[in-house]
GROMACS .gro file of C-alpha atoms in nm:
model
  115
    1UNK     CA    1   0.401   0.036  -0.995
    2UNK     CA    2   0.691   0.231  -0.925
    3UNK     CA    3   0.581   0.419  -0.606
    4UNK     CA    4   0.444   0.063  -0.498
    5UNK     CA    5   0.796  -0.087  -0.543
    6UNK     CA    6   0.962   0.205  -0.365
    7UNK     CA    7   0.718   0.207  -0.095
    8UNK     CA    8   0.760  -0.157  -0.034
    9UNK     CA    9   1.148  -0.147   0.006
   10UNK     CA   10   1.126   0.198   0.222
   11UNK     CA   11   0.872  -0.085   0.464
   12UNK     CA   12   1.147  -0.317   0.434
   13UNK     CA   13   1.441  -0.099   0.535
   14UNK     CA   14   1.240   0.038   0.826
   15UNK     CA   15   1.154  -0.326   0.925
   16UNK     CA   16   1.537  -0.490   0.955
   17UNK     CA   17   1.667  -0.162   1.080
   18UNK     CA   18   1.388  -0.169   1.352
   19UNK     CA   19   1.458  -0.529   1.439
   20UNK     CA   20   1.821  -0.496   1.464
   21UNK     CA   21   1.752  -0.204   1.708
   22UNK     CA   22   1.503  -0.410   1.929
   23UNK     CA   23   1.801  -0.704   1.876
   24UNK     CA   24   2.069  -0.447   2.042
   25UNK     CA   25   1.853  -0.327   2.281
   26UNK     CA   26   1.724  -0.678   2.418
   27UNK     CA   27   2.035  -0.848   2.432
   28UNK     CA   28   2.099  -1.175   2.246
   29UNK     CA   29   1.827  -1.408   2.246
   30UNK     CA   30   1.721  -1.681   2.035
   31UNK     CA   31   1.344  -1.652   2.015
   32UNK     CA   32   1.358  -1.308   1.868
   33UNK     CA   33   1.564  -1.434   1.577
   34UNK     CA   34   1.300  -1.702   1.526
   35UNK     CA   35   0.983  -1.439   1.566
   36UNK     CA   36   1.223  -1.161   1.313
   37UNK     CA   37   1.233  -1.485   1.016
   38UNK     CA   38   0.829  -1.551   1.033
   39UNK     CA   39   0.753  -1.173   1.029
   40UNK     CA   40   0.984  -1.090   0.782
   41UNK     CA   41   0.882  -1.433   0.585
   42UNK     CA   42   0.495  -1.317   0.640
   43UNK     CA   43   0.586  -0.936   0.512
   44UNK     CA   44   0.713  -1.063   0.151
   45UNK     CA   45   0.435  -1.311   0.134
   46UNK     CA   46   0.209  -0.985   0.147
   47UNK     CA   47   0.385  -0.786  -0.073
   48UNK     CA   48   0.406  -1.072  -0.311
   49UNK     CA   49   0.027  -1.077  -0.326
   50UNK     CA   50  -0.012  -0.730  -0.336
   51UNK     CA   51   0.212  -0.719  -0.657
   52UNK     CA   52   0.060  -1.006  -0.843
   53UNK     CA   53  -0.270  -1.042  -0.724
   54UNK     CA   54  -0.479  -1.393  -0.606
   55UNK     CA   55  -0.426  -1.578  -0.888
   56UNK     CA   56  -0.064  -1.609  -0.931
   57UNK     CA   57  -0.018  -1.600  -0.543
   58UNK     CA   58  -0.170  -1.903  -0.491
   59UNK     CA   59   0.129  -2.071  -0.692
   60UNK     CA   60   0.337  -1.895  -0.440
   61UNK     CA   61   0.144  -2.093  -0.162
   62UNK     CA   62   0.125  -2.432  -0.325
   63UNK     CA   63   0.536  -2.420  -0.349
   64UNK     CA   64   0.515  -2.299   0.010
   65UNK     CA   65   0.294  -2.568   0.148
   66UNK     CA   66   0.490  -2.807  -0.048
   67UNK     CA   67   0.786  -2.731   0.112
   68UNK     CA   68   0.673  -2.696   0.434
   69UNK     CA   69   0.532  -3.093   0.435
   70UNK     CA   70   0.847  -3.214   0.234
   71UNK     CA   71   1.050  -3.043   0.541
   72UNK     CA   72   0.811  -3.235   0.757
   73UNK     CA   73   0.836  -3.566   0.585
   74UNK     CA   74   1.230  -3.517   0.568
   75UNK     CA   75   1.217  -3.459   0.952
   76UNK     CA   76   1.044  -3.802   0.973
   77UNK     CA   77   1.275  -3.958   0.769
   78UNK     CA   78   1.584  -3.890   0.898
   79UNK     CA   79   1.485  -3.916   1.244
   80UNK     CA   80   1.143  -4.095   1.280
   81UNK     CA   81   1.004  -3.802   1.470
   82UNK     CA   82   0.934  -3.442   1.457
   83UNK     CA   83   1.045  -3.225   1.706
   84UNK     CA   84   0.878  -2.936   1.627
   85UNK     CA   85   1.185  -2.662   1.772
   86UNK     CA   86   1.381  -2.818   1.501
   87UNK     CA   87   1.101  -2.784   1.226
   88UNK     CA   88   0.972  -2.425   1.304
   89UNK     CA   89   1.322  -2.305   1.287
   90UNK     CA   90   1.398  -2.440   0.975
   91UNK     CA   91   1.073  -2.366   0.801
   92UNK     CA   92   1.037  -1.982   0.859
   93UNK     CA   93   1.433  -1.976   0.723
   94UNK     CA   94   1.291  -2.161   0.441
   95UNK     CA   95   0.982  -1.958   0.405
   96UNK     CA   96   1.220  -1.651   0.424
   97UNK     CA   97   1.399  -1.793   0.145
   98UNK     CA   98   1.051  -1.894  -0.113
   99UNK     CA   99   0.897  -1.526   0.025
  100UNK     CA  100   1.232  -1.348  -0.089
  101UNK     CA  101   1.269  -1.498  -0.428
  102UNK     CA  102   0.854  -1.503  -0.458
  103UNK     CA  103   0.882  -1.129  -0.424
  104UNK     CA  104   1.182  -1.041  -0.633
  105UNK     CA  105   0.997  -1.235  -0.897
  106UNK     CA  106   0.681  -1.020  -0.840
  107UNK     CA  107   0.874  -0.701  -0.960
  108UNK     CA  108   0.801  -0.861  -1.296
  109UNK     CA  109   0.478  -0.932  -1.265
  110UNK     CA  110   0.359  -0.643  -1.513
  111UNK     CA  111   0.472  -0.927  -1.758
  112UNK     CA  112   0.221  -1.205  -1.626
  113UNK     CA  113  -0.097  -1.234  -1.838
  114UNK     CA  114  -0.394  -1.065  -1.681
  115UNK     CA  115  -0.635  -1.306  -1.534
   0.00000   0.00000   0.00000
């Protein structure tokens, strides 16, 4: 578990320092700060699962799914459309945020019953 944590965070560390390279070296742009949130957002979902396994990632994805269609539905709401470059955006930041706090929770998932 502990080589699997450690591993993990050396992937991370590699990963932003890599992107903030590439951001230096390409110059400011906004699409690579959109494409940097999925992948990053995508990265946690996978270590999530590989800490906890299938069955307690799939509560990871229902919360995710949620979100992503009450982000939808509060899109619609507030402005009677979606325009999807202001939903992608905010999703994946979102998604950042549920992978992140998915993934710190998976450090205790020794504690989860076995199923």
């Amino acid at each position: 578990m502990l080589k699997r944590l450690i591993l993990q965070l050396l992937i991370i560390v590699i990963w932003v320092v890599s992107e903030s390279i590439v951001q230096r070296l390409s110059g400011p742009r906004h699409h690579i700060q959109a494409h940097r949130l999925w992948m990053m957002a995508a990265l946690l979902m996978i270590f999530t699962f590989w800490n906890v396994g299938l069955y307690w990632f799939c509560y990871v994805l229902i919360v995710w799914m949620i979100t992503g269609i009450g982000l939808a539905l509060y899109l619609f709401w507030a402005d009677h459309q979606i325009i999807y470059h202001q939903y992608w955006p905010l999703f994946w930041r979102v998604s950042l945020w549920i992978g992140a706090l998915a993934y710190l929770m998976s450090f205790f998932s020794h504690q989860l019953p076995q199923v």
